[in-house]
Tab-separated table of C-alpha atoms in Angstrom:
chain	number	residue	atom	x	y	z
A	929	MET	CA	-27.867	-104.270	92.837
A	930	PHE	CA	-27.711	-104.339	89.058
A	931	LYS	CA	-30.908	-103.902	87.049
A	932	TYR	CA	-29.574	-105.660	83.942
A	933	VAL	CA	-27.281	-108.657	83.388
A	934	ILE	CA	-25.659	-109.437	80.032
A	935	PHE	CA	-24.271	-112.940	79.438
A	936	ASP	CA	-21.790	-114.274	76.941
A	937	MET	CA	-22.946	-117.713	75.765
A	938	ASP	CA	-20.110	-120.104	74.883
A	939	GLY	CA	-18.122	-120.903	78.016
A	940	VAL	CA	-20.626	-119.111	80.278
A	941	ILE	CA	-24.052	-120.637	79.521
A	942	PHE	CA	-22.816	-123.724	77.689
A	943	ASP	CA	-19.742	-125.853	78.245
A	944	SER	CA	-19.169	-125.550	74.498
A	945	GLU	CA	-15.604	-124.285	74.149
A	946	ARG	CA	-14.180	-127.742	74.820
A	947	LEU	CA	-16.462	-129.252	72.189
A	948	TYR	CA	-15.372	-126.598	69.684
A	949	ILE	CA	-11.717	-127.452	70.315
A	950	GLU	CA	-12.421	-131.198	70.168
A	951	CYS	CA	-14.113	-130.819	66.768
A	952	ASP	CA	-11.391	-128.527	65.417
A	953	LYS	CA	-8.664	-130.983	66.432
A	954	GLU	CA	-10.467	-133.942	64.917
A	955	VAL	CA	-11.030	-132.142	61.610
A	956	ALA	CA	-7.509	-130.662	61.556
A	957	LEU	CA	-6.079	-134.180	61.688
A	958	LYS	CA	-8.037	-135.071	58.548
A	959	TYR	CA	-6.426	-132.097	56.795
A	960	GLY	CA	-2.933	-133.267	57.669
A	961	ILE	CA	-2.269	-131.141	60.751
A	962	GLU	CA	-0.828	-133.561	63.282
A	963	ASP	CA	0.477	-131.308	66.070
A	964	MET	CA	-2.579	-131.356	68.337
A	965	ASP	CA	-0.936	-129.156	70.977
A	966	PHE	CA	-0.443	-126.471	68.329
A	967	VAL	CA	-4.032	-126.867	67.110
A	968	GLU	CA	-5.331	-126.403	70.643
A	969	GLU	CA	-3.134	-123.340	71.118
A	970	VAL	CA	-4.609	-121.791	67.952
A	971	CYS	CA	-8.140	-122.716	69.049
A	972	ARG	CA	-7.634	-120.970	72.377
A	973	LYS	CA	-6.785	-117.785	70.491
A	974	CYS	CA	-10.211	-118.021	68.855
A	975	ILE	CA	-12.166	-118.107	72.116
A	976	GLY	CA	-14.509	-115.122	72.222
A	977	VAL	CA	-13.920	-114.297	68.548
A	978	THR	CA	-16.443	-114.190	65.655
A	979	SER	CA	-16.355	-116.723	62.799
A	980	GLU	CA	-14.642	-114.131	60.590
A	981	GLY	CA	-12.011	-113.553	63.266
A	982	THR	CA	-11.517	-117.283	63.689
A	983	LEU	CA	-10.969	-117.661	59.928
A	984	ARG	CA	-8.312	-114.947	59.992
A	985	ILE	CA	-6.504	-116.409	63.032
A	986	MET	CA	-6.419	-119.913	61.573
A	987	LYS	CA	-5.129	-118.725	58.193
A	988	GLU	CA	-2.372	-116.795	59.936
A	989	ASN	CA	-1.330	-119.859	61.967
A	990	PHE	CA	-1.952	-122.824	59.640
A	991	GLY	CA	-0.832	-121.149	56.424
A	992	GLU	CA	-2.309	-120.793	52.948
A	993	ASN	CA	-1.727	-124.420	51.964
A	994	ILE	CA	-4.555	-125.569	54.255
A	995	PRO	CA	-8.111	-124.898	52.965
A	996	ILE	CA	-9.202	-123.215	56.186
A	997	ASP	CA	-12.659	-122.351	54.856
A	998	GLU	CA	-13.417	-126.007	54.158
A	999	MET	CA	-11.845	-127.133	57.422
A	1000	LEU	CA	-14.018	-124.740	59.421
A	1001	LYS	CA	-17.151	-125.818	57.559
A	1002	ASP	CA	-16.379	-129.444	58.408
A	1003	SER	CA	-15.708	-128.551	62.038
A	1004	ALA	CA	-18.956	-126.547	62.250
A	1005	ALA	CA	-20.907	-129.475	60.801
A	1006	LEU	CA	-19.330	-131.854	63.311
A	1007	PHE	CA	-20.069	-129.439	66.154
A	1008	LYS	CA	-23.694	-129.111	65.058
A	1009	GLU	CA	-24.041	-132.883	64.859
A	1010	ARG	CA	-22.773	-133.249	68.430
A	1011	SER	CA	-24.653	-130.266	69.904
A	1012	ILE	CA	-28.031	-130.097	68.170
A	1013	GLY	CA	-31.182	-131.094	69.972
A	1014	GLY	CA	-30.074	-130.066	73.450
A	1015	GLN	CA	-26.842	-132.060	73.517
A	1016	LEU	CA	-24.763	-129.070	74.617
A	1017	PRO	CA	-23.958	-129.401	78.321
A	1018	VAL	CA	-25.192	-126.447	80.377
A	1019	LYS	CA	-22.662	-124.939	82.777
A	1020	PRO	CA	-23.254	-125.571	86.499
A	1021	GLY	CA	-25.382	-122.889	88.131
A	1022	VAL	CA	-26.987	-121.536	84.943
A	1023	ASN	CA	-30.562	-122.521	85.781
A	1024	GLU	CA	-30.268	-121.421	89.396
A	1025	LEU	CA	-28.841	-118.002	88.465
A	1026	LEU	CA	-31.396	-117.389	85.720
A	1027	GLU	CA	-34.269	-118.361	88.011
A	1028	TYR	CA	-32.950	-115.972	90.683
A	1029	LEU	CA	-32.655	-113.077	88.212
A	1030	LYS	CA	-36.117	-113.773	86.827
A	1031	GLY	CA	-37.584	-113.794	90.327
A	1032	LYS	CA	-36.003	-110.415	91.077
A	1033	GLY	CA	-37.265	-108.859	87.836
A	1034	ILE	CA	-33.734	-108.281	86.557
A	1035	HIS	CA	-33.600	-108.019	82.757
A	1036	THR	CA	-31.146	-110.223	80.865
A	1037	ALA	CA	-29.573	-110.495	77.430
A	1038	ILE	CA	-27.138	-112.696	75.546
A	1039	ALA	CA	-24.281	-110.979	73.697
A	1040	SER	CA	-22.378	-113.639	71.756
A	1041	SER	CA	-19.893	-113.731	68.906
A	1042	THR	CA	-21.921	-116.621	67.473
A	1043	LYS	CA	-24.546	-115.831	64.813
A	1044	SER	CA	-27.887	-114.910	66.331
A	1045	ASP	CA	-29.919	-117.701	64.695
A	1046	ILE	CA	-27.503	-120.294	66.105
A	1047	VAL	CA	-27.600	-118.621	69.530
A	1048	LYS	CA	-31.392	-118.762	69.610
A	1049	ARG	CA	-31.471	-122.372	68.403
A	1050	GLU	CA	-28.998	-123.568	71.018
A	1051	LEU	CA	-30.734	-121.676	73.825
A	1052	ASN	CA	-34.120	-122.965	72.704
A	1053	ASP	CA	-32.857	-126.557	72.504
A	1054	ALA	CA	-31.653	-126.230	76.097
A	1055	GLY	CA	-34.951	-124.718	77.275
A	1056	LEU	CA	-33.244	-121.439	78.191
A	1057	LEU	CA	-34.335	-118.980	75.496
A	1058	GLY	CA	-37.326	-117.783	77.511
A	1059	TYR	CA	-35.070	-116.498	80.285
A	1060	PHE	CA	-33.551	-113.818	78.034
A	1061	ASP	CA	-35.209	-110.556	77.078
A	1062	GLU	CA	-32.847	-109.945	74.156
A	1063	VAL	CA	-30.318	-111.838	72.035
A	1064	VAL	CA	-27.405	-110.159	70.246
A	1065	GLY	CA	-25.342	-112.278	67.864
A	1066	GLY	CA	-22.081	-111.687	66.056
A	1067	ASP	CA	-23.956	-111.014	62.810
A	1068	MET	CA	-25.648	-107.960	64.379
A	1069	ILE	CA	-22.470	-105.960	65.062
A	1070	GLU	CA	-19.615	-104.465	63.074
A	1071	LYS	CA	-16.651	-105.270	65.295
A	1072	SER	CA	-16.178	-108.382	67.383
A	1073	LYS	CA	-14.665	-108.642	70.861
A	1074	PRO	CA	-12.400	-107.163	72.229
A	1075	ALA	CA	-14.350	-104.248	70.733
A	1076	PRO	CA	-17.357	-103.478	72.988
A	1077	ASP	CA	-19.891	-103.469	70.116
A	1078	SER	CA	-21.816	-106.589	71.176
A	1079	PHE	CA	-22.320	-105.351	74.734
A	1080	LEU	CA	-23.177	-101.827	73.634
A	1081	LYS	CA	-25.741	-103.312	71.250
A	1082	ALA	CA	-27.201	-105.376	74.089
A	1083	MET	CA	-27.470	-102.246	76.241
A	1084	GLU	CA	-29.172	-100.481	73.349
A	1085	VAL	CA	-31.858	-103.144	72.900
A	1086	LEU	CA	-32.293	-103.467	76.675
A	1087	GLU	CA	-32.596	-99.673	76.830
A	1088	CYS	CA	-30.137	-99.388	79.708
A	1089	GLY	CA	-26.945	-97.526	80.474
A	1090	PRO	CA	-23.633	-99.201	81.333
A	1091	GLU	CA	-23.816	-97.971	84.931
A	1092	ASP	CA	-26.881	-100.181	85.534
A	1093	CYS	CA	-25.608	-103.478	84.148
A	1094	CYS	CA	-23.010	-106.137	84.710
A	1095	ILE	CA	-21.546	-108.457	82.089
A	1096	ILE	CA	-20.645	-112.095	82.705
A	1097	GLU	CA	-17.798	-113.388	80.542
A	1098	ASP	CA	-15.278	-116.209	80.455
A	1099	SER	CA	-12.826	-115.119	77.728
A	1100	PHE	CA	-10.009	-112.588	77.720
A	1101	ASN	CA	-11.426	-110.696	74.755
A	1102	GLY	CA	-14.842	-110.796	76.386
A	1103	ILE	CA	-13.530	-109.138	79.553
A	1104	ARG	CA	-11.671	-106.539	77.493
A	1105	ALA	CA	-14.890	-105.782	75.623
A	1106	ALA	CA	-16.977	-105.697	78.803
A	1107	ASN	CA	-14.587	-103.269	80.458
A	1108	ALA	CA	-14.524	-101.040	77.378
A	1109	SER	CA	-18.335	-100.935	77.301
A	1110	GLY	CA	-18.527	-99.305	80.718
A	1111	GLY	CA	-20.541	-102.141	82.263
A	1112	PHE	CA	-19.276	-104.010	85.319
A	1113	PRO	CA	-17.335	-107.120	84.163
A	1114	ILE	CA	-17.703	-110.372	86.077
A	1115	MET	CA	-15.334	-113.102	84.935
A	1116	VAL	CA	-16.198	-116.760	85.428
A	1117	PRO	CA	-13.163	-118.502	83.900
A	1118	ASP	CA	-13.752	-121.527	81.691
A	1119	ILE	CA	-10.711	-122.763	79.763
A	1120	LEU	CA	-8.597	-119.636	80.149
A	1121	GLN	CA	-7.536	-118.540	83.645
A	1122	PRO	CA	-7.155	-114.757	84.051
A	1123	ASP	CA	-3.703	-113.210	83.992
A	1124	GLU	CA	-2.736	-109.941	85.692
A	1125	GLU	CA	-4.097	-107.792	82.855
A	1126	ILE	CA	-7.493	-109.513	82.815
A	1127	ARG	CA	-7.824	-109.417	86.600
A	1128	SER	CA	-7.239	-105.663	86.474
A	1129	LEU	CA	-9.998	-105.266	83.868
A	1130	ALA	CA	-12.520	-107.529	85.587
A	1131	GLY	CA	-14.587	-106.038	88.381
A	1132	VAL	CA	-14.570	-109.414	90.114
A	1133	VAL	CA	-13.524	-112.997	89.278
A	1134	MET	CA	-15.865	-115.775	90.441
A	1135	GLY	CA	-15.374	-119.532	90.488
A	1136	SER	CA	-18.796	-120.489	89.104
A	1137	LEU	CA	-22.263	-119.181	88.330
A	1138	PHE	CA	-23.320	-120.473	91.739
A	1139	ASP	CA	-20.842	-117.976	93.174
A	1140	VAL	CA	-22.279	-115.238	90.967
A	1141	LYS	CA	-25.754	-115.914	92.363
A	1142	GLU	CA	-24.440	-115.724	95.939
A	1143	TYR	CA	-22.602	-112.538	95.022
A	1144	PHE	CA	-25.847	-110.931	93.810
A	1145	ILE	CA	-27.626	-112.081	96.973
A	1146	SER	CA	-24.904	-110.496	99.129
A	1147	LEU	CA	-25.229	-107.221	97.215
A	1148	GLU	CA	-28.968	-107.269	97.783
A	1149	GLU	CA	-28.530	-107.925	101.509
A	1150	LYS	CA	-25.997	-105.120	101.875
A	1151	GLU	CA	-28.266	-102.687	100.046
A	1152	SER	CA	-31.145	-103.687	102.302
A	1153	LYS	CA	-29.042	-103.227	105.430
A	1154	SER	CA	-27.725	-99.863	104.290
A	1155	LYS	CA	-31.196	-98.500	103.585
A	1156	ASP	CA	-32.741	-99.649	106.874
A	1157	GLY	CA	-33.065	-96.531	109.024
A	1158	ILE	CA	-30.171	-94.599	107.489
A	1159	LYS	CA	-30.932	-90.881	107.527
A	1160	LEU	CA	-27.491	-89.257	107.262
A	1161	PHE	CA	-24.860	-90.296	104.733
A	1162	ALA	CA	-21.371	-88.756	104.942
A	1163	THR	CA	-18.704	-89.523	102.384
A	1164	ASP	CA	-15.143	-88.595	101.600
A	1165	LEU	CA	-14.548	-87.158	98.124
A	1166	ASP	CA	-11.277	-88.263	96.497
A	1167	GLY	CA	-10.963	-92.021	96.154
A	1168	THR	CA	-14.452	-92.579	97.559
A	1169	ILE	CA	-17.440	-90.971	95.881
A	1170	LEU	CA	-15.334	-89.380	93.132
A	1171	THR	CA	-13.720	-91.391	90.345
A	1172	GLU	CA	-10.048	-91.002	89.514
A	1173	LYS	CA	-11.164	-88.377	86.970
A	1174	LYS	CA	-12.619	-86.388	89.900
A	1175	GLU	CA	-16.172	-86.993	88.689
A	1176	ILE	CA	-19.272	-88.512	90.230
A	1177	SER	CA	-20.717	-91.238	88.020
A	1178	PRO	CA	-24.329	-91.075	86.789
A	1179	ARG	CA	-25.308	-94.200	88.732
A	1180	THR	CA	-23.897	-92.930	92.025
A	1181	LYS	CA	-25.420	-89.478	91.517
A	1182	GLU	CA	-28.812	-91.050	90.796
A	1183	ALA	CA	-28.538	-93.065	94.014
A	1184	LEU	CA	-27.775	-89.900	95.994
A	1185	ILE	CA	-30.741	-88.096	94.485
A	1186	HIS	CA	-33.087	-90.940	95.478
A	1187	PHE	CA	-31.586	-91.004	98.977
A	1188	VAL	CA	-32.108	-87.281	99.556
A	1189	GLU	CA	-35.540	-87.229	97.905
A	1190	ALA	CA	-36.602	-89.799	100.500
A	1191	GLY	CA	-36.048	-87.113	103.175
A	1192	ASN	CA	-32.506	-88.102	104.195
A	1193	HIS	CA	-29.412	-85.903	104.603
A	1194	PHE	CA	-26.146	-85.998	102.689
A	1195	ALA	CA	-22.727	-84.566	103.569
A	1196	ILE	CA	-19.413	-84.540	101.769
A	1197	CYS	CA	-16.641	-84.841	104.365
A	1198	THR	CA	-13.277	-83.864	102.962
A	1199	GLY	CA	-9.805	-82.841	103.998
A	1200	ARG	CA	-10.070	-79.967	101.545
A	1201	ASP	CA	-10.540	-76.387	102.732
A	1202	ILE	CA	-14.046	-74.936	102.766
A	1203	THR	CA	-13.534	-72.919	99.563
A	1204	SER	CA	-12.483	-76.033	97.659
A	1205	GLY	CA	-15.179	-78.181	99.297
A	1206	LYS	CA	-17.972	-75.788	98.273
A	1207	LEU	CA	-16.469	-75.469	94.786
A	1208	VAL	CA	-16.513	-79.255	94.307
A	1209	TYR	CA	-20.095	-79.463	95.613
A	1210	ASN	CA	-21.181	-76.830	93.076
A	1211	GLU	CA	-19.157	-78.268	90.180
A	1212	LEU	CA	-20.747	-81.681	90.730
A	1213	LYS	CA	-24.163	-79.989	90.408
A	1214	LEU	CA	-25.493	-81.924	93.377
A	1215	GLU	CA	-28.009	-79.236	94.415
A	1216	MET	CA	-29.654	-81.479	96.996
A	1217	PRO	CA	-31.745	-80.084	99.857
A	1218	GLY	CA	-30.529	-81.089	103.303
A	1219	SER	CA	-26.865	-81.229	102.253
A	1220	TYR	CA	-23.724	-80.247	104.129
A	1221	VAL	CA	-20.023	-79.723	103.419
A	1222	MET	CA	-17.724	-80.962	106.181
A	1223	ALA	CA	-14.317	-79.440	105.384
A	1224	TYR	CA	-10.810	-79.449	106.910
A	1225	ASN	CA	-11.154	-83.121	107.935
A	1226	GLY	CA	-14.258	-82.236	109.933
A	1227	GLY	CA	-12.959	-78.964	111.360
A	1228	MET	CA	-15.849	-77.043	109.813
A	1229	ILE	CA	-19.430	-77.901	108.837
A	1230	TYR	CA	-21.216	-75.722	106.300
A	1231	ASP	CA	-25.010	-75.845	105.815
A	1232	VAL	CA	-25.584	-75.588	102.056
A	1233	ASP	CA	-29.275	-74.690	102.324
A	1234	GLU	CA	-28.735	-71.881	104.853
A	1235	ASP	CA	-25.361	-70.784	103.442
A	1236	ARG	CA	-23.742	-70.642	106.867
A	1237	VAL	CA	-21.150	-72.358	109.029
A	1238	ILE	CA	-22.769	-74.324	111.859
A	1239	TYR	CA	-19.630	-75.843	113.434
A	1240	ARG	CA	-15.988	-74.884	113.651
A	1241	VAL	CA	-12.966	-75.966	115.663
A	1242	GLY	CA	-9.474	-74.467	115.230
A	1243	ILE	CA	-5.816	-74.607	116.226
A	1244	GLU	CA	-4.563	-71.787	118.436
A	1245	LYS	CA	-2.723	-69.157	116.384
A	1246	GLU	CA	0.416	-69.263	118.536
A	1247	LEU	CA	0.551	-73.046	118.183
A	1248	VAL	CA	0.256	-72.680	114.396
A	1249	LYS	CA	3.278	-70.372	114.368
A	1250	GLU	CA	5.290	-72.836	116.460
A	1251	ILE	CA	4.450	-75.702	114.101
A	1252	PHE	CA	5.485	-73.566	111.119
A	1253	GLU	CA	8.829	-72.889	112.776
A	1254	MET	CA	9.361	-76.625	113.356
A	1255	ALA	CA	8.541	-77.331	109.712
A	1256	ALA	CA	11.141	-74.776	108.620
A	1257	ASP	CA	13.762	-76.463	110.801
A	1258	PHE	CA	12.944	-79.863	109.211
A	1259	GLY	CA	12.781	-78.471	105.678
A	1260	ILE	CA	9.124	-79.531	105.326
A	1261	TYR	CA	6.630	-77.575	103.209
A	1262	ILE	CA	3.690	-76.400	105.356
A	1263	GLN	CA	0.446	-74.487	104.832
A	1264	THR	CA	-2.729	-73.537	106.674
A	1265	TYR	CA	-5.885	-71.620	105.714
A	1266	ASN	CA	-8.303	-68.865	106.362
A	1267	ASP	CA	-11.784	-69.095	104.877
A	1268	ASP	CA	-10.636	-67.733	101.505
A	1269	PHE	CA	-6.955	-68.541	100.994
A	1270	ILE	CA	-4.192	-71.079	101.406
A	1271	LEU	CA	-1.532	-69.504	103.646
A	1272	SER	CA	2.127	-70.520	103.325
A	1273	PRO	CA	5.542	-68.910	103.750
A	1274	TRP	CA	6.805	-70.753	100.688
A	1275	GLY	CA	5.567	-71.540	97.212
A	1276	GLY	CA	7.334	-73.940	94.901
A	1277	GLU	CA	6.936	-77.567	93.916
A	1278	CYS	CA	4.736	-78.767	96.798
A	1279	LEU	CA	2.209	-75.951	96.493
A	1280	ASP	CA	2.114	-76.412	92.715
A	1281	TYR	CA	1.437	-80.125	93.226
A	1282	TYR	CA	-1.357	-79.387	95.694
A	1283	LYS	CA	-2.996	-76.840	93.419
A	1284	LYS	CA	-3.222	-79.269	90.518
A	1285	VAL	CA	-6.410	-80.453	92.224
A	1286	ILE	CA	-7.226	-77.766	94.801
A	1287	LYS	CA	-8.110	-74.463	93.109
A	1288	THR	CA	-8.217	-72.293	96.261
A	1289	PRO	CA	-6.040	-69.152	95.795
A	1290	ALA	CA	-2.930	-68.792	97.941
A	1291	LYS	CA	-1.246	-66.071	99.970
A	1292	VAL	CA	2.471	-66.880	99.837
A	1293	GLY	CA	5.284	-65.112	101.678
A	1294	GLU	CA	6.799	-64.388	105.067
A	1295	ASP	CA	3.688	-62.429	106.040
A	1296	ALA	CA	1.251	-65.217	105.049
A	1297	LEU	CA	0.220	-65.936	108.630
A	1298	ASP	CA	-0.816	-62.300	109.045
A	1299	TYR	CA	-3.932	-63.299	107.067
A	1300	MET	CA	-4.825	-65.854	109.762
A	1301	ASP	CA	-7.876	-63.947	111.046
A	1302	LYS	CA	-9.132	-66.790	113.286
A	1303	PRO	CA	-7.736	-70.108	114.546
A	1304	PRO	CA	-7.391	-72.270	111.421
A	1305	CYS	CA	-9.138	-75.620	111.249
A	1306	LYS	CA	-6.094	-77.557	110.071
A	1307	ILE	CA	-2.480	-77.529	108.935
A	1308	ILE	CA	-1.098	-79.672	106.139
A	1309	CYS	CA	2.524	-80.624	105.503
A	1310	ILE	CA	3.578	-81.910	102.084
A	1311	GLU	CA	6.705	-83.912	101.264
A	1312	LEU	CA	6.935	-85.309	97.728
A	1313	HIS	CA	10.312	-87.035	97.831
A	1314	ASP	CA	11.446	-88.005	101.348
A	1315	HIS	CA	8.769	-89.775	103.370
A	1316	GLU	CA	11.245	-90.678	106.105
A	1317	LYS	CA	11.851	-86.953	106.694
A	1318	GLN	CA	8.100	-86.454	106.858
A	1319	GLU	CA	7.896	-89.247	109.432
A	1320	ARG	CA	10.645	-87.706	111.562
A	1321	PHE	CA	8.724	-84.439	111.550
A	1322	ARG	CA	5.475	-86.212	112.461
A	1323	LYS	CA	7.105	-87.973	115.412
A	1324	ALA	CA	8.697	-84.743	116.637
A	1325	VAL	CA	5.386	-82.852	116.507
A	1326	THR	CA	3.556	-85.738	118.186
A	1327	GLU	CA	6.125	-85.863	120.990
A	1328	LYS	CA	5.911	-82.116	121.644
A	1329	TYR	CA	2.260	-81.343	120.873
A	1330	GLY	CA	0.496	-84.709	120.931
A	1331	ASP	CA	-1.748	-83.492	123.743
A	1332	LYS	CA	-3.052	-80.674	121.510
A	1333	LEU	CA	-3.019	-82.095	117.988
A	1334	ASP	CA	-3.961	-85.245	116.087
A	1335	LEU	CA	-1.797	-86.125	113.084
A	1336	MET	CA	-2.674	-88.488	110.228
A	1337	TYR	CA	-1.873	-89.084	106.582
A	1338	SER	CA	-4.633	-88.383	104.089
A	1339	SER	CA	-2.295	-89.606	101.305
A	1340	PRO	CA	1.315	-90.807	101.217
A	1341	VAL	CA	2.530	-87.197	100.785
A	1342	TYR	CA	-0.068	-85.240	102.821
A	1343	LEU	CA	0.370	-85.098	106.614
A	1344	GLU	CA	-2.676	-83.466	108.232
A	1345	LEU	CA	-2.652	-81.751	111.642
A	1346	ILE	CA	-5.980	-81.025	113.361
A	1347	PRO	CA	-7.115	-80.099	116.889
A	1348	LYS	CA	-6.964	-82.979	119.367
A	1349	ASN	CA	-10.055	-85.189	119.370
A	1350	SER	CA	-11.676	-83.350	116.462
A	1351	GLY	CA	-11.610	-84.964	112.997
A	1352	LYS	CA	-14.290	-86.378	110.751
A	1353	GLY	CA	-15.732	-88.685	113.393
A	1354	GLU	CA	-16.409	-85.857	115.834
A	1355	ALA	CA	-17.924	-83.756	113.028
A	1356	LEU	CA	-20.233	-86.626	112.091
A	1357	ARG	CA	-21.403	-86.972	115.684
A	1358	TYR	CA	-22.013	-83.213	115.900
A	1359	LEU	CA	-24.010	-83.125	112.652
A	1360	ALA	CA	-26.082	-86.167	113.622
A	1361	ASP	CA	-26.916	-84.492	116.943
A	1362	HIS	CA	-27.659	-81.181	115.177
A	1363	LEU	CA	-30.144	-82.999	112.919
A	1364	ASP	CA	-31.544	-85.037	115.828
A	1365	ILE	CA	-30.505	-88.268	114.092
A	1366	PRO	CA	-29.293	-91.220	116.203
A	1367	ILE	CA	-25.693	-92.073	115.394
A	1368	GLU	CA	-26.774	-95.628	114.575
A	1369	ASN	CA	-28.803	-94.122	111.705
A	1370	THR	CA	-25.705	-92.761	110.004
A	1371	ILE	CA	-23.504	-94.205	107.295
A	1372	ALA	CA	-19.981	-93.016	106.480
A	1373	ALA	CA	-17.604	-94.001	103.699
A	1374	GLY	CA	-13.950	-93.305	103.003
A	1375	ASP	CA	-10.639	-94.594	101.685
A	1376	GLY	CA	-7.949	-92.803	103.726
A	1377	GLU	CA	-6.529	-92.865	107.245
A	1378	ASN	CA	-8.183	-89.486	107.900
A	1379	ASP	CA	-11.552	-91.210	107.319
A	1380	ILE	CA	-11.089	-93.836	110.040
A	1381	SER	CA	-12.628	-91.818	112.894
A	1382	MET	CA	-15.741	-91.170	110.768
A	1383	ILE	CA	-16.007	-94.803	109.676
A	1384	GLU	CA	-15.715	-95.954	113.297
A	1385	ALA	CA	-18.235	-93.389	114.556
A	1386	ALA	CA	-20.993	-94.169	112.024
A	1387	GLY	CA	-23.753	-96.697	112.470
A	1388	LEU	CA	-22.494	-98.319	109.277
A	1389	GLY	CA	-18.855	-97.640	108.404
A	1390	ILE	CA	-17.787	-98.400	104.839
A	1391	ALA	CA	-14.254	-98.693	103.479
A	1392	MET	CA	-13.695	-98.587	99.740
A	1393	LYS	CA	-12.232	-101.574	97.936
A	1394	ASN	CA	-9.322	-99.298	96.967
A	1395	ALA	CA	-8.621	-98.291	100.604
A	1396	PRO	CA	-5.492	-99.467	102.462
A	1397	ASP	CA	-5.848	-102.375	104.879
A	1398	VAL	CA	-5.773	-100.170	107.981
A	1399	VAL	CA	-8.931	-98.397	106.776
A	1400	LYS	CA	-10.659	-101.657	105.823
A	1401	ALA	CA	-9.934	-103.034	109.286
A	1402	ALA	CA	-11.857	-100.141	110.854
A	1403	ALA	CA	-14.959	-100.619	108.694
A	1404	ASP	CA	-18.116	-102.667	109.102
A	1405	VAL	CA	-18.121	-103.491	105.393
A	1406	VAL	CA	-15.788	-103.112	102.416
A	1407	THR	CA	-17.281	-102.262	99.032
A	1408	GLU	CA	-17.197	-104.923	96.339
A	1409	PHE	CA	-16.253	-102.296	93.742
A	1410	ASP	CA	-13.741	-99.446	93.791
A	1411	ASN	CA	-14.437	-95.733	93.335
A	1412	ASP	CA	-14.204	-96.072	89.539
A	1413	HIS	CA	-16.971	-98.711	89.491
A	1414	ASP	CA	-19.750	-97.198	91.624
A	1415	GLY	CA	-18.544	-98.766	94.857
A	1416	LEU	CA	-20.967	-96.731	96.965
A	1417	ALA	CA	-24.068	-96.763	94.761
A	1418	GLY	CA	-25.542	-99.934	96.227
A	1419	PHE	CA	-25.319	-98.615	99.790
A	1420	ILE	CA	-27.238	-95.384	99.235
A	1421	ARG	CA	-30.025	-96.305	96.828
């Protein structure tokens, strides 16, 4: 749940954009501009823009022969006449949402392109000023929307970071600014309906402020459910707890710290090898007592505190060699692992692609499998260009060795092979039993097909918003936000 909410004013708090356009059209007619459709088109371009920006846009569209300065003064006077004294209609759901936020102790601010004295007057006239902790007007910033200045200023005066706040906007430029600020953008369309670009920038699009209130209530309920009795949290890395930049956000990291400090346990559960899994854990500077690294899609569990492996399951060495021979016949790149190296007969494009993210060193050559000192926890096959060939190989392996191996895709190009009935779900059950934690007191999150067994095994299984439908279908809940917008933070605080 967010700790801070920042509102735009015109089009979000007040149904004022229509009145602005009505006044502009009426005044434009007096100045000899008769094409009202064109006037409205120009006015729409000014939504979410400061008075200076509006002046520039109107001069560009109406030309130098029209005294735009005088026209805008007349329009502003007409608007004031029709809005002063509480005449501005308040948008449906405003009072209910503000009362809810106040009752929850959530801090609020207005960040508007309108001058701050006008903002305060209009809010005061409507009896709403007391609901807001801070007011930021267009006269308090250097650059107007779509620059993020107004929202960054609001965060500054609220003394909050972007990871803790959401921003409610109705305009295109407002959503662009909200996204650029790092806060979570919620769009409640007014006059302008979002296009594909704006939908991609908005965290969520809601029909009304009533919907926003219900949305906040649902977040609160999910957080409450996730915290009730959960003592072990296991999460995939890529596409789940890590952003696309392979980082863990400050808000999500803070949530993890609180979770572990409360005496709970945390495990990263990844398809990566153990060397890479431990490297990521250390690079993220998690350093949390009671933590574990579940590597090789659950084939190995490493106790961080005790610096030892507590669980391991592997593929028989002879079976590994047979699979490698099949891969050679199909022309499929293949690799396996020991505890220190990637092992593959071939280097080339696929290995280079894999090592862009995975920094584990490799032993490459015909003798690579000689370094296989114990049954490896998994095999991975990579095909970058011909998925149908990859599928033919998968079906052939399944037909011949389906009683010994499970096969699944962890990405469109990575085909993972693990011992039958192992996987992340079995590893989660083992770790829960090892810690004497009931399985119903576990929570697991992921975004790939290799996460499904873990999601199904956990007391609360979570699929990321960015997961494919097959993963979402296996989950108890789907996050409201993707991995780039703290999708998991609310479930582990």
